Amino acid sequence: MSKIYSVAVLVGSLRKGAYTRMLANALKKIAPPSIALSIVEIGDLPLYNPDLDDAGAPAAWTRFRNEVKSSNAVLFITPEYNRSVPAALKNALDVGSRPYGASVWPGKPGAIISLTPGSLGAFGANHHLRQSLVFLDVPTLQQPEAYLGNAGSMFDVAGGFADASTEAHMKAYLDAFADWITRTAKA
Amino acid sequence: MSKIYSVAVLVGSLRKGAYTRMLANALKKIAPPSIALSIVEIGDLPLYNPDLDDAGAPAAWTRFRNEVKSSNAVLFITPEYNRSVPAALKNALDVGSRPYGASVWPGKPGAIISLTPGSLGAFGANHHLRQSLVFLDVPTLQQPEAYLGNAGSMFDVAGGFADASTEAHMKAYLDAFADWITRTAKA
Amino acid sequence: MSKIYSVAVLVGSLRKGAYTRMLANALKKIAPPSIALSIVEIGDLPLYNPDLDDAGAPAAWTRFRNEVKSSNAVLFITPEYNRSVPAALKNALDVGSRPYGASVWPGKPGAIISLTPGSLGAFGANHHLRQSLVFLDVPTLQQPEAYLGNAGSMFDVAGGFADASTEAHMKAYLDAFADWITRTAKA
Amino acid sequence: MSKIYSVAVLVGSLRKGAYTRMLANALKKIAPPSIALSIVEIGDLPLYNPDLDDAGAPAAWTRFRNEVKSSNAVLFITPEYNRSVPAALKNALDVGSRPYGASVWPGKPGAIISLTPGSLGAFGANHHLRQSLVFLDVPTLQQPEAYLGNAGSMFDVAGGFADASTEAHMKAYLDAFADWITRTAKA
């Protein structure tokens, strides 16, 4: 029996009805059997401030760090805020990277899907995130890239993909990610 | 009598003893008479989530938005976290940019000083911030640039600059910023 | 009688039938009377190598430098090659920036229109170019931004815009650029 | 007997006495036995223009493409020109990526060392290059990063490293790259 890899899914928008959260849920339904996606919440993390770690880390930080640590890989699903990564998602990166020497990120295979209501595919957020992941040592899937637009018409009423070609694209993306995890995950 | 321009100073690190805060305070002492620097706090802003605006904005958001709105210009002093802008500073950008149609940023002249204990000058944070400021329509000083390193030995015990050449650099920088404000600030 | 500003237009693709060149020509027809667009060629510039300047600059470099120097402003029209600026356009930036102390760029107002056959609007090229323009001290129009997609259906057989809304967008863009030039150009 | 991997080294500056070329030569002397570094020249490549491929590729393009294709991995050694990748190096990326369907880059493990006479380590060039390598599908070493400054005092008269700690850093870097190649190179 082959290994099933757990994938922490980080959703960049905190809005209850966020398209990025809808996408996370739609992806769960079509993921290949070798990976298990589950959302790790980031909305309750206090803004990163090193003084808080010195005083004893907030409970939400500890919860978040443990959940990422116990996952085999990380999938980032991000909108674009002001041509960059939403603060909530950058905060999750910062909280997970500390305290010094205890980062939860190094070596966890990663992938990025960026999604926007417009047509530009949140390219700016996607690549700003990649720059951080170089430093955090998250080996990140390069091809295929996924810059998704037109979020407003992406889903059907049941929360699946409204369009067969988008679904096929996403299936291929997750297959490539599953393969990437198999090749790069630490034992 | 000539106009004095008020400059909102945003400090990227929330740490009490942050070098970026020390720099903000050191700059106040050497600013030319045409600009008045004052720190606008960002550490108490809840993570940006559009649902909160729909429910009535948190008091800290309203306070922050008003303080920026009533300033003539903005100076960003930022460290680098994970090769990008600290979450707290990105959060301030996001909070200030919303709700749709009520952004506090458009047309306010801006400048960026990035500072780090190492030698690379927080270049990654500096330019990620610039990408957001294009969208936010903050006309940002281009030359001189300010990528400062060796933060740990930058200040003397009185909170001034330990080194005359750094002080001269910063004076010239603030003069250039004051000139930039004069040329680009809205009436 | 008011001043007419000359605008050097740099076209990023060297292909004879390039969409970016078609766009440059279509823009000439709709520019406001206060700016005069003319293409400055970059395809014959030898790859930048400082040794060549030491030996006496190649004629094409001298021609290019003079043409930019004698212009009041610069409009960059760029496709995206491999998620960044085409080499030919980066080469024009490098050639124009040297020799040390004789850069042709500082203070010339600039604007960027990026164009691609796909939907992502050449965002990556647009912003990599902006990072260089910070250093080169080209005050660059921030809003509106122009990330154009679907280049293949953009023009009619006469070389005008096939679509009224694209033409209106481009007219508004050029008006904003003309205003930007008026406000920031050196006397 | 274990495999020796051939590594194409691309040097970003065309200057005869370039620090980046000196670095390439210094690295050859200290590379681990599992990788063999050799410089692939890029200075004679005509500026990329798709029309040239349609007319029959220039001989220099064909030579370059073949040399990269026959290598197992690629090491980029780049200075920074105007806060980005030198045109000559971007040109090599563009030439190697075409014609459509015949890119020489996909799947070749890569690494980047950026080098500058100043202190900022050519960070801007380093990360602009990384953005292109995502698209080109070059799996690029993330950690350690290598942003080198003070190029002017880096080498001794024999072309080795003047400083033992720099040499140790570079040895560790090449060891990490050799390990990265072993793990990610195609059979």
XYZ file of C-alpha atoms in Angstrom:
748
model
C 0.000 0.000 0.000
C 1.443 3.330 -0.941
C 1.858 6.291 1.322
C -0.772 9.030 1.524
C 0.763 12.484 1.915
C -1.016 15.056 4.067
C -1.174 18.494 2.483
C -1.773 21.622 4.581
C -3.904 24.022 2.510
C -3.487 27.729 3.330
C -6.285 29.968 2.083
C -5.213 33.580 1.540
C -8.530 35.373 1.992
C -10.275 35.509 5.362
C -13.643 36.401 3.867
C -16.262 33.799 4.785
C -17.424 33.403 1.199
C -13.923 33.669 -0.272
C -13.347 32.248 -3.747
C -10.018 30.902 -2.554
C -11.802 28.870 0.125
C -14.328 27.622 -2.418
C -11.400 26.542 -4.568
C -9.771 24.716 -1.657
C -12.987 22.798 -1.100
C -13.465 22.033 -4.781
C -9.903 20.718 -4.995
C -10.470 18.310 -2.106
C -13.061 16.515 -4.224
C -10.768 15.916 -7.175
C -7.397 15.310 -5.495
C -5.620 12.084 -6.431
C -5.678 9.361 -3.748
C -1.999 9.843 -2.897
C -2.573 13.252 -1.304
C -5.055 14.329 1.381
C -5.844 18.050 1.472
C -6.956 19.785 4.636
C -7.274 23.476 5.362
C -5.067 24.895 8.114
C -6.693 28.071 9.419
C -4.703 31.313 9.549
C -7.331 33.937 10.387
C -6.859 33.860 14.142
C -3.073 34.302 14.174
C -1.988 37.487 15.950
C 0.257 39.678 13.796
C 3.795 38.401 14.006
C 5.850 40.178 16.636
C 8.980 38.506 18.023
C 8.276 39.909 21.498
C 5.263 37.581 21.723
C 7.447 34.510 21.249
C 9.743 35.742 23.995
C 6.737 36.005 26.317
C 5.450 32.512 25.435
C 3.848 32.003 22.028
C 0.126 32.752 21.603
C -1.945 29.558 21.508
C -3.026 30.164 17.911
C 0.602 30.357 16.800
C 1.417 27.066 18.514
C -1.642 25.395 16.992
C -0.714 26.652 13.515
C 2.934 25.682 13.797
C 2.048 22.180 14.935
C -0.442 21.657 12.139
C 2.054 22.656 9.467
C 4.823 20.646 11.085
C 2.706 17.508 11.044
C 1.853 17.902 7.356
C 3.958 16.488 4.545
C 3.441 19.337 2.098
C 1.809 22.759 1.686
C -0.598 24.142 -0.912
C -1.049 27.930 -1.004
C -4.279 29.248 -2.551
C -4.033 32.993 -2.755
C -5.891 36.015 -4.054
C -4.006 39.226 -4.777
C -4.284 42.247 -2.490
C -2.621 45.382 -3.783
C -0.448 43.437 -6.273
C 1.002 41.213 -3.559
C 0.237 38.511 -0.998
C -2.644 39.247 1.436
C -1.365 40.234 4.873
C -3.063 37.218 6.479
C -1.085 34.797 4.326
C 2.212 36.668 4.746
C 1.544 36.583 8.477
C 1.208 32.804 8.377
C 4.587 32.587 6.623
C 6.178 34.874 9.217
C 4.646 33.075 12.221
C 5.685 29.678 10.853
C 9.251 30.827 10.227
C 10.008 31.604 13.847
C 11.455 31.465 16.461
C 14.919 31.340 14.934
C 15.956 27.765 14.315
C 12.435 26.352 14.635
C 10.887 27.227 11.272
C 8.162 24.793 10.236
C 8.798 25.286 6.501
C 12.170 23.898 5.406
C 11.948 20.970 3.043
C 8.138 20.761 2.815
C 7.181 20.513 -0.880
C 4.925 23.405 -1.884
C 2.643 24.592 -4.660
C 0.834 27.851 -5.400
C -2.515 28.473 -7.069
C -3.439 32.129 -7.433
C -7.005 33.183 -8.118
C -8.733 36.455 -8.823
C -12.090 37.726 -10.042
C -10.309 39.618 -12.846
C -8.206 38.265 -15.676
C -4.618 38.772 -14.482
C -4.553 35.619 -12.366
C -3.042 37.235 -9.259
C 0.394 36.966 -10.853
C 1.864 39.516 -8.459
C 0.810 37.594 -5.360
C 1.965 34.310 -6.863
C 5.535 35.494 -7.470
C 5.939 37.525 -4.281
C 5.025 34.348 -2.432
C 7.636 32.415 -4.426
C 10.345 34.868 -3.362
C 9.589 34.158 0.296
C 9.538 30.403 -0.313
C 13.122 30.520 -1.619
C 14.236 31.807 1.762
C 11.933 29.445 3.655
C 13.363 26.506 1.692
C 10.010 25.230 0.466
C 10.774 23.430 -2.809
C 7.943 24.802 -4.933
C 6.328 23.223 -7.984
C 7.306 25.235 -11.050
C 5.349 23.697 -13.919
C 2.496 23.797 -14.492
C 1.906 27.276 -13.078
C -1.650 28.165 -12.045
C -2.852 31.748 -12.484
C -6.633 31.552 -12.398
C -9.005 34.358 -13.373
C -12.751 34.911 -13.481
C -13.282 33.470 -10.012
C -16.884 34.676 -9.977
C -17.995 32.121 -12.557
C -15.679 29.293 -11.582
C -17.948 27.222 -9.337
C -21.327 25.539 -9.690
C -23.991 25.592 -6.993
C -22.723 22.337 -5.511
C -19.267 23.847 -5.052
C -17.674 21.924 -7.901
C -16.092 23.419 -11.008
C -18.608 24.965 -13.410
C -16.368 24.282 -16.341
C -14.903 20.954 -17.465
C -11.701 22.485 -18.791
C -10.953 24.231 -15.490
C -11.570 20.970 -13.667
C -9.234 19.125 -16.014
C -6.589 21.832 -15.522
C -6.882 21.532 -11.756
C -6.758 17.720 -11.847
C -3.586 17.861 -13.906
C -2.193 20.444 -11.507
C -2.847 18.267 -8.465
C -1.400 15.224 -10.208
C 1.769 17.188 -10.937
C 1.891 18.339 -7.321
C 1.403 14.784 -6.028
C 4.280 13.690 -8.240
C 6.413 16.616 -7.019
C 5.732 15.650 -3.396
C 6.705 12.053 -4.035
C 9.990 13.165 -5.555
C 10.991 15.823 -3.043
C 9.380 15.066 0.324
C 11.689 14.101 3.138
C 11.379 10.531 4.360
C 5.631 81.441 5.658
C 5.960 78.167 3.858
C 3.820 75.113 4.388
C 4.856 72.328 6.741
C 3.913 68.898 5.413
C 2.830 66.202 7.848
C 4.396 62.809 7.147
C 2.868 59.605 8.492
C 5.720 57.232 9.387
C 4.887 53.513 9.244
C 7.308 51.269 11.106
C 7.410 47.687 9.774
C 8.513 45.807 12.878
C 6.265 45.493 15.925
C 9.113 44.586 18.260
C 9.390 47.078 21.101
C 13.113 47.585 20.584
C 12.891 47.471 16.796
C 15.715 49.035 14.804
C 13.136 50.419 12.383
C 11.475 52.315 15.251
C 14.832 53.589 16.427
C 15.449 54.813 12.901
C 12.076 56.574 12.803
C 12.944 58.399 16.008
C 16.437 59.286 14.833
C 15.020 60.690 11.603
C 12.622 62.964 13.471
C 15.617 64.793 14.944
C 17.215 65.551 11.604
C 14.217 66.169 9.341
C 14.207 69.474 7.469
C 11.747 72.092 8.803
C 9.375 71.650 5.859
C 8.279 68.161 6.947
C 7.004 66.933 10.309
C 7.362 63.194 10.910
C 5.064 61.313 13.253
C 4.647 57.580 13.696
C 1.242 56.116 12.870
C 0.859 52.860 14.798
C -0.058 49.654 12.942
C 0.425 46.952 15.541
C -3.150 46.891 16.794
C -4.849 46.548 13.383
C -6.844 43.303 13.094
C -5.859 41.253 10.045
C -7.636 42.633 7.014
C -10.862 40.777 6.241
C -13.529 42.465 4.120
C -16.286 40.926 6.233
C -15.224 43.174 9.105
C -15.833 46.315 7.054
C -19.280 45.011 6.179
C -20.028 44.592 9.871
C -18.737 48.069 10.760
C -15.008 48.689 10.728
C -12.958 47.875 13.862
C -12.039 51.016 15.784
C -8.330 50.528 15.162
C -8.932 50.461 11.412
C -10.898 53.712 11.559
C -8.230 55.359 13.705
C -5.482 54.264 11.294
C -7.369 55.309 8.173
C -8.087 58.745 9.615
C -4.491 59.320 10.642
C -3.170 58.492 7.186
C -5.897 60.484 5.482
C -5.001 63.571 7.482
C -1.311 63.291 6.606
C 0.252 64.877 3.539
C 2.733 62.098 2.810
C 3.904 58.660 3.965
C 7.333 57.323 4.914
C 7.712 53.541 5.149
C 10.554 52.201 7.301
C 10.720 48.472 6.852
C 12.786 45.464 7.823
C 12.659 42.326 5.687
C 10.825 39.227 6.834
C 11.344 36.190 4.673
C 12.566 38.255 1.700
C 9.418 40.407 1.658
C 7.390 42.989 3.564
C 6.504 42.095 7.209
C 2.875 41.012 7.551
C 2.102 43.920 9.883
C 3.115 46.474 7.260
C 1.335 44.668 4.423
C -1.721 44.586 6.664
C -1.581 48.367 7.063
C -1.504 48.723 3.276
C -4.475 46.380 2.903
C -6.539 48.017 5.651
C -5.857 51.491 4.262
C -6.831 50.460 0.735
C -10.409 49.544 1.630
C -13.377 49.626 1.481
C -13.538 49.884 -2.292
C -13.530 53.508 -3.349
C -12.314 54.816 -0.004
C -8.590 54.051 -0.140
C -6.506 56.445 1.943
C -3.437 56.118 -0.284
C -3.982 57.640 -3.748
C -1.833 60.653 -4.472
C 0.052 60.777 -1.157
C 3.772 61.127 -1.902
C 5.750 58.225 -0.431
C 9.272 57.086 0.340
C 10.819 53.819 1.520
C 13.802 53.197 3.753
C 14.630 49.540 4.300
C 16.860 48.429 7.142
C 18.324 45.145 8.249
C 20.947 43.826 10.685
C 22.702 42.094 7.778
C 24.285 43.613 4.690
C 21.650 43.137 1.984
C 19.633 46.210 2.989
C 16.205 44.511 2.919
C 16.133 44.929 -0.847
C 13.388 42.311 -1.221
C 11.034 44.092 1.172
C 11.786 47.469 -0.397
C 10.792 46.399 -3.902
C 7.798 44.247 -2.938
C 6.466 47.322 -1.190
C 7.055 49.401 -4.321
C 4.970 46.965 -6.387
C 2.011 47.517 -4.069
C 2.482 51.287 -4.140
C 2.074 51.315 -7.937
C -1.417 49.922 -7.504
C -2.163 52.151 -4.514
C -1.101 55.199 -6.553
C 1.437 56.435 -4.036
C 4.002 58.383 -6.080
C 7.196 57.024 -4.534
C 10.603 58.678 -4.369
C 12.969 56.822 -6.662
C 16.362 58.431 -6.112
C 18.121 58.267 -3.824
C 17.206 54.728 -2.803
C 17.868 53.703 0.807
C 18.895 50.124 1.548
C 20.490 50.225 4.992
C 22.469 47.388 6.588
C 24.255 46.755 9.866
C 21.328 48.050 11.929
C 22.919 46.746 15.107
C 25.658 49.374 15.082
C 23.679 52.235 13.553
C 22.636 54.166 16.651
C 24.402 55.763 19.583
C 23.166 55.542 23.177
C 21.170 58.766 22.802
C 19.292 57.330 19.851
C 21.084 59.402 17.239
C 23.216 58.069 14.406
C 26.505 56.572 15.534
C 28.143 57.413 12.267
C 28.420 60.816 10.576
C 28.229 59.404 7.056
C 24.987 57.559 7.796
C 23.534 60.734 9.277
C 24.571 62.723 6.196
C 23.021 60.060 3.958
C 19.768 60.204 5.876
C 19.693 64.010 5.884
C 20.151 64.051 2.130
C 17.452 61.412 1.829
C 14.949 63.441 3.846
C 15.804 66.583 1.890
C 15.109 64.733 -1.350
C 11.844 63.425 0.102
C 10.798 66.921 1.226
C 11.487 68.172 -2.295
C 9.528 65.246 -3.769
C 6.555 66.051 -1.517
C 6.614 69.696 -2.532
C 6.554 68.725 -6.195
C 3.917 65.995 -6.095
C 1.601 66.576 -3.123
C -1.967 67.460 -3.923
C -3.056 70.957 -2.959
C 0.756 78.048 -27.815
C 1.452 75.179 -25.521
C 4.485 72.949 -25.630
C 4.451 69.637 -27.490
C 6.425 66.948 -25.676
C 8.378 64.409 -27.723
C 7.973 60.831 -26.482
C 10.482 58.115 -27.381
C 8.579 54.852 -27.834
C 10.554 51.666 -27.166
C 9.035 48.505 -28.616
C 10.052 45.340 -26.787
C 9.699 42.749 -29.536
C 12.020 42.754 -32.553
C 9.677 40.641 -34.693
C 8.674 42.467 -37.868
C 4.968 41.813 -37.322
C 5.126 42.333 -33.558
C 1.898 43.172 -31.742
C 3.831 45.651 -29.613
C 4.874 47.525 -32.770
C 1.303 47.474 -34.050
C 0.246 48.944 -30.724
C 2.873 51.691 -30.961
C 1.533 52.643 -34.379
C -2.093 52.510 -33.270
C -1.278 54.779 -30.329
C 0.316 57.397 -32.565
C -3.079 57.907 -34.223
C -4.924 58.592 -30.990
C -2.350 60.483 -28.912
C -3.450 63.856 -27.549
C -1.935 66.897 -29.317
C 0.388 67.693 -26.406
C 2.579 64.609 -26.978
C 4.259 63.368 -30.151
C 5.150 59.670 -30.179
C 7.982 58.315 -32.274
C 9.587 54.893 -32.171
C 13.263 54.746 -31.237
C 14.722 51.528 -32.649
C 16.564 49.103 -30.369
C 17.054 46.018 -32.558
C 20.501 46.938 -33.857
C 22.121 47.666 -30.479
C 25.026 45.320 -29.756
C 24.688 43.540 -26.405
C 25.855 45.845 -23.643
C 29.497 45.262 -22.703
C 31.431 48.020 -20.926
C 34.596 47.129 -22.865
C 32.935 48.465 -26.016
C 32.457 51.902 -24.469
C 36.117 51.925 -23.486
C 37.048 51.235 -27.106
C 34.716 53.946 -28.467
C 30.986 53.326 -28.420
C 29.391 51.423 -31.342
C 27.556 53.785 -33.704
C 24.185 52.242 -32.910
C 24.678 52.936 -29.202
C 25.509 56.576 -29.894
C 22.506 56.942 -32.170
C 20.209 55.399 -29.568
C 21.583 57.443 -26.682
C 21.170 60.672 -28.641
C 17.622 59.897 -29.642
C 16.553 59.209 -26.069
C 18.452 62.227 -24.751
C 16.656 64.530 -27.177
C 13.214 63.200 -26.168
C 11.153 64.633 -23.324
C 9.673 61.335 -22.134
C 9.697 57.568 -22.728
C 6.913 55.078 -23.388
C 7.770 51.395 -23.046
C 5.572 48.908 -24.904
C 6.596 45.434 -23.918
C 5.624 41.816 -24.377
C 6.710 39.233 -21.813
C 9.480 36.750 -22.534
C 9.910 34.065 -19.918
C 8.026 36.053 -17.248
C 10.290 39.085 -17.623
C 11.431 41.869 -19.945
C 12.640 40.778 -23.422
C 16.438 40.876 -23.695
C 16.281 43.495 -26.460
C 14.454 45.940 -24.212
C 16.655 45.249 -21.163
C 19.625 45.819 -23.453
C 18.286 49.242 -24.419
C 18.007 50.112 -20.709
C 21.574 48.940 -20.064
C 23.059 50.731 -23.096
C 21.265 53.963 -22.213
C 22.426 53.829 -18.587
C 26.137 54.001 -19.406
C 28.919 55.052 -19.374
C 28.899 55.921 -15.689
C 27.681 59.459 -15.159
C 26.194 59.786 -18.643
C 22.914 57.890 -18.294
C 20.224 59.161 -20.675
C 17.383 58.198 -18.352
C 17.311 60.308 -15.159
C 14.276 62.518 -14.842
C 12.554 61.555 -18.086
C 8.901 60.791 -17.298
C 7.985 57.227 -18.283
C 5.038 54.912 -18.791
C 4.647 51.184 -19.427
C 2.076 49.314 -21.469
C 2.495 45.557 -21.448
C 0.823 43.374 -24.054
C 0.510 39.667 -24.621
C -1.477 37.237 -26.775
C -2.677 35.477 -23.595
C -4.741 36.835 -20.727
C -2.153 37.655 -18.053
C -1.209 41.028 -19.541
C 2.567 40.545 -19.299
C 2.427 41.519 -15.637
C 5.849 40.004 -14.962
C 7.572 42.077 -17.647
C 5.731 45.228 -16.567
C 6.933 45.059 -12.973
C 10.476 43.866 -13.659
C 10.794 46.915 -15.897
C 9.503 49.124 -13.085
C 12.200 47.839 -10.725
C 14.889 48.965 -13.189
C 13.218 52.339 -13.657
C 13.510 53.056 -9.925
C 17.275 52.830 -10.228
C 17.336 54.704 -13.545
C 15.303 57.517 -11.961
C 12.543 57.479 -14.551
C 9.435 58.778 -12.737
C 6.913 56.251 -13.995
C 3.151 56.671 -14.328
C 1.444 54.521 -11.721
C -2.284 54.847 -12.416
C -3.835 53.797 -14.620
C -1.812 50.627 -15.129
C -2.017 48.929 -18.520
C -1.817 45.141 -18.714
C -3.260 44.215 -22.094
C -4.187 40.690 -23.202
C -5.572 39.041 -26.312
C -3.177 40.886 -28.621
C -4.183 38.676 -31.545
C -7.623 40.249 -31.834
C -6.709 43.791 -30.782
C -6.259 45.470 -34.163
C -8.390 45.963 -37.253
C -7.054 45.612 -40.796
C -6.233 49.324 -40.970
C -4.032 49.011 -37.857
C -6.483 50.766 -35.566
C -8.125 49.271 -32.493
C -10.744 46.621 -33.326
C -12.634 47.383 -30.169
C -14.030 50.725 -28.991
C -13.482 49.985 -25.309
C -9.798 49.204 -25.832
C -9.418 52.420 -27.804
C -11.115 54.395 -25.040
C -8.854 52.736 -22.440
C -5.752 53.639 -24.456
C -6.935 57.215 -25.038
C -7.456 57.663 -21.318
C -4.052 56.116 -20.697
C -2.290 58.512 -23.054
C -4.159 61.471 -21.571
C -2.985 60.451 -18.109
C 0.561 60.059 -19.421
C 0.455 63.494 -21.087
C -0.691 64.961 -17.779
C 2.074 63.077 -15.934
C 4.673 64.448 -18.352
C 3.425 67.994 -17.883
C 3.706 67.643 -14.125
C 7.086 65.907 -13.896
C 9.164 66.783 -16.982
C 12.225 68.917 -16.418
C 12.116 72.375 -17.927
C 32.197 4.540 -10.244
C 29.745 7.335 -9.769
C 28.457 9.636 -12.440
C 30.053 13.014 -13.108
C 27.483 15.690 -13.972
C 28.390 18.348 -16.526
C 27.368 21.848 -15.466
C 27.006 24.664 -18.010
C 28.178 27.894 -16.365
C 26.631 31.105 -17.727
C 28.527 34.276 -16.875
C 26.354 37.391 -16.852
C 28.917 40.085 -17.646
C 30.616 40.263 -21.051
C 33.488 42.393 -19.798
C 36.816 40.657 -20.401
C 37.948 41.197 -16.810
C 34.521 40.529 -15.287
C 34.343 39.539 -11.641
C 31.644 37.033 -12.532
C 34.069 35.307 -14.931
C 36.784 35.325 -12.279
C 34.306 33.704 -9.931
C 33.438 31.032 -12.501
C 37.104 30.189 -12.841
C 37.693 30.185 -9.095
C 34.753 27.831 -8.613
C 36.131 25.338 -11.127
C 39.113 24.798 -8.838
C 37.062 23.941 -5.782
C 34.108 22.044 -7.260
C 33.453 18.597 -5.797
C 34.440 15.673 -8.055
C 30.822 14.823 -8.886
C 30.295 17.969 -10.980
C 32.373 19.368 -13.857
C 31.916 23.089 -14.513
C 32.522 24.590 -17.935
C 31.629 28.060 -19.193
C 29.161 28.252 -22.070
C 29.714 31.549 -23.866
C 26.790 33.932 -24.418
C 28.458 37.102 -25.695
C 28.134 36.317 -29.389
C 24.410 35.512 -29.395
C 22.400 37.902 -31.605
C 19.510 39.539 -29.736
C 16.582 37.175 -29.670
C 14.116 37.784 -32.492
C 11.729 35.009 -33.551
C 12.057 36.041 -37.203
C 15.637 34.793 -37.148
C 14.546 31.290 -36.175
C 12.047 31.313 -39.028
C 14.872 32.184 -41.437
C 17.176 29.475 -40.061
C 18.776 29.993 -36.667
C 22.054 31.952 -36.432
C 25.043 29.640 -35.946
C 25.775 31.086 -32.497
C 22.241 30.261 -31.343
C 22.588 26.669 -32.525
C 25.976 26.319 -30.852
C 24.614 27.707 -27.579
C 21.475 25.586 -27.610
C 23.479 22.429 -28.243
C 25.936 23.141 -25.457
C 23.176 23.674 -22.903
C 21.232 20.652 -24.138
C 24.247 18.406 -23.690
C 24.830 19.602 -20.117
C 23.240 18.010 -17.075
C 22.725 21.221 -15.096
C 23.179 25.011 -15.244
C 24.934 27.455 -12.918
C 24.159 31.153 -13.401
C 26.750 33.660 -12.145
C 25.310 37.109 -12.483
C 26.067 40.718 -11.695
C 23.229 43.226 -11.426
C 22.593 45.791 -14.118
C 19.994 48.405 -13.240
C 18.476 46.256 -10.461
C 17.872 43.294 -12.787
C 19.528 40.637 -14.942
C 22.081 41.900 -17.514
C 20.663 41.895 -21.038
C 23.265 39.384 -22.218
C 22.122 36.805 -19.677
C 18.423 37.434 -20.293
C 19.161 37.025 -23.984
C 20.685 33.603 -23.348
C 17.513 32.574 -21.499
C 15.339 33.819 -24.355
C 17.431 32.183 -27.103
C 17.508 28.873 -25.231
C 13.749 28.888 -24.683
C 12.859 28.857 -28.380
C 11.608 27.871 -30.895
C 8.339 26.853 -29.247
C 8.492 23.268 -28.083
C 12.271 23.044 -28.299
C 13.381 24.850 -25.131
C 16.712 23.602 -23.825
C 15.883 24.419 -20.205
C 13.104 22.171 -18.815
C 14.193 19.873 -16.059
C 17.858 20.931 -15.900
C 18.748 21.567 -12.241
C 19.940 25.137 -11.722
C 21.638 27.405 -9.214
C 22.298 31.132 -8.999
C 25.216 33.024 -7.517
C 24.913 36.797 -7.733
C 27.949 39.024 -7.292
C 28.516 42.748 -7.110
C 31.251 45.200 -6.180
C 28.877 46.820 -3.652
C 27.262 45.307 -0.592
C 23.722 44.442 -1.751
C 24.732 41.148 -3.396
C 22.834 41.726 -6.652
C 19.633 40.611 -4.946
C 17.476 42.167 -7.670
C 19.180 40.254 -10.468
C 19.104 37.038 -8.471
C 15.336 37.077 -7.954
C 14.375 38.372 -11.390
C 16.300 35.433 -12.775
C 14.408 33.080 -10.462
C 11.072 34.341 -11.806
C 12.107 33.380 -15.341
C 13.352 29.974 -14.181
C 9.891 29.128 -12.820
C 8.500 29.469 -16.332
C 11.498 27.716 -17.920
C 11.036 24.798 -15.508
C 14.581 24.867 -14.172
C 14.359 23.409 -10.645
C 16.543 25.924 -8.831
C 18.507 25.413 -5.624
C 16.863 27.425 -2.861
C 19.161 27.048 0.152
C 21.798 28.140 0.620
C 21.269 31.371 -1.291
C 24.374 33.201 -2.535
C 24.356 36.998 -2.647
C 28.004 38.023 -2.802
C 29.308 41.554 -2.349
C 32.698 43.290 -2.380
C 33.743 41.591 -5.623
C 36.748 43.872 -5.929
C 38.551 42.236 -3.029
C 37.308 38.680 -3.539
C 40.190 37.132 -5.482
C 43.905 36.716 -4.965
C 46.477 37.222 -7.706
C 46.354 33.563 -8.673
C 42.583 33.792 -9.246
C 41.645 31.890 -6.119
C 39.605 33.238 -3.226
C 41.432 35.837 -1.147
C 39.467 34.915 1.926
C 39.106 31.504 3.555
C 35.544 32.097 4.719
C 34.373 33.005 1.205
C 36.050 29.881 -0.128
C 34.363 27.764 2.534
C 30.991 29.364 1.706
C 31.461 28.626 -1.981
C 32.578 25.045 -1.315
C 29.474 24.446 0.777
C 27.386 26.062 -1.937
C 28.783 23.790 -4.659
C 28.349 20.734 -2.437
C 24.691 21.652 -1.936
C 24.292 22.173 -5.672
C 25.917 18.812 -6.442
C 23.505 17.178 -4.023
C 20.569 19.065 -5.608
C 21.621 17.848 -9.071
C 21.837 14.264 -7.881
C 18.343 14.471 -6.462
C 16.589 16.273 -9.323
C 18.466 15.578 -12.582
C 16.665 13.510 -15.163
C 18.147 10.103 -15.863
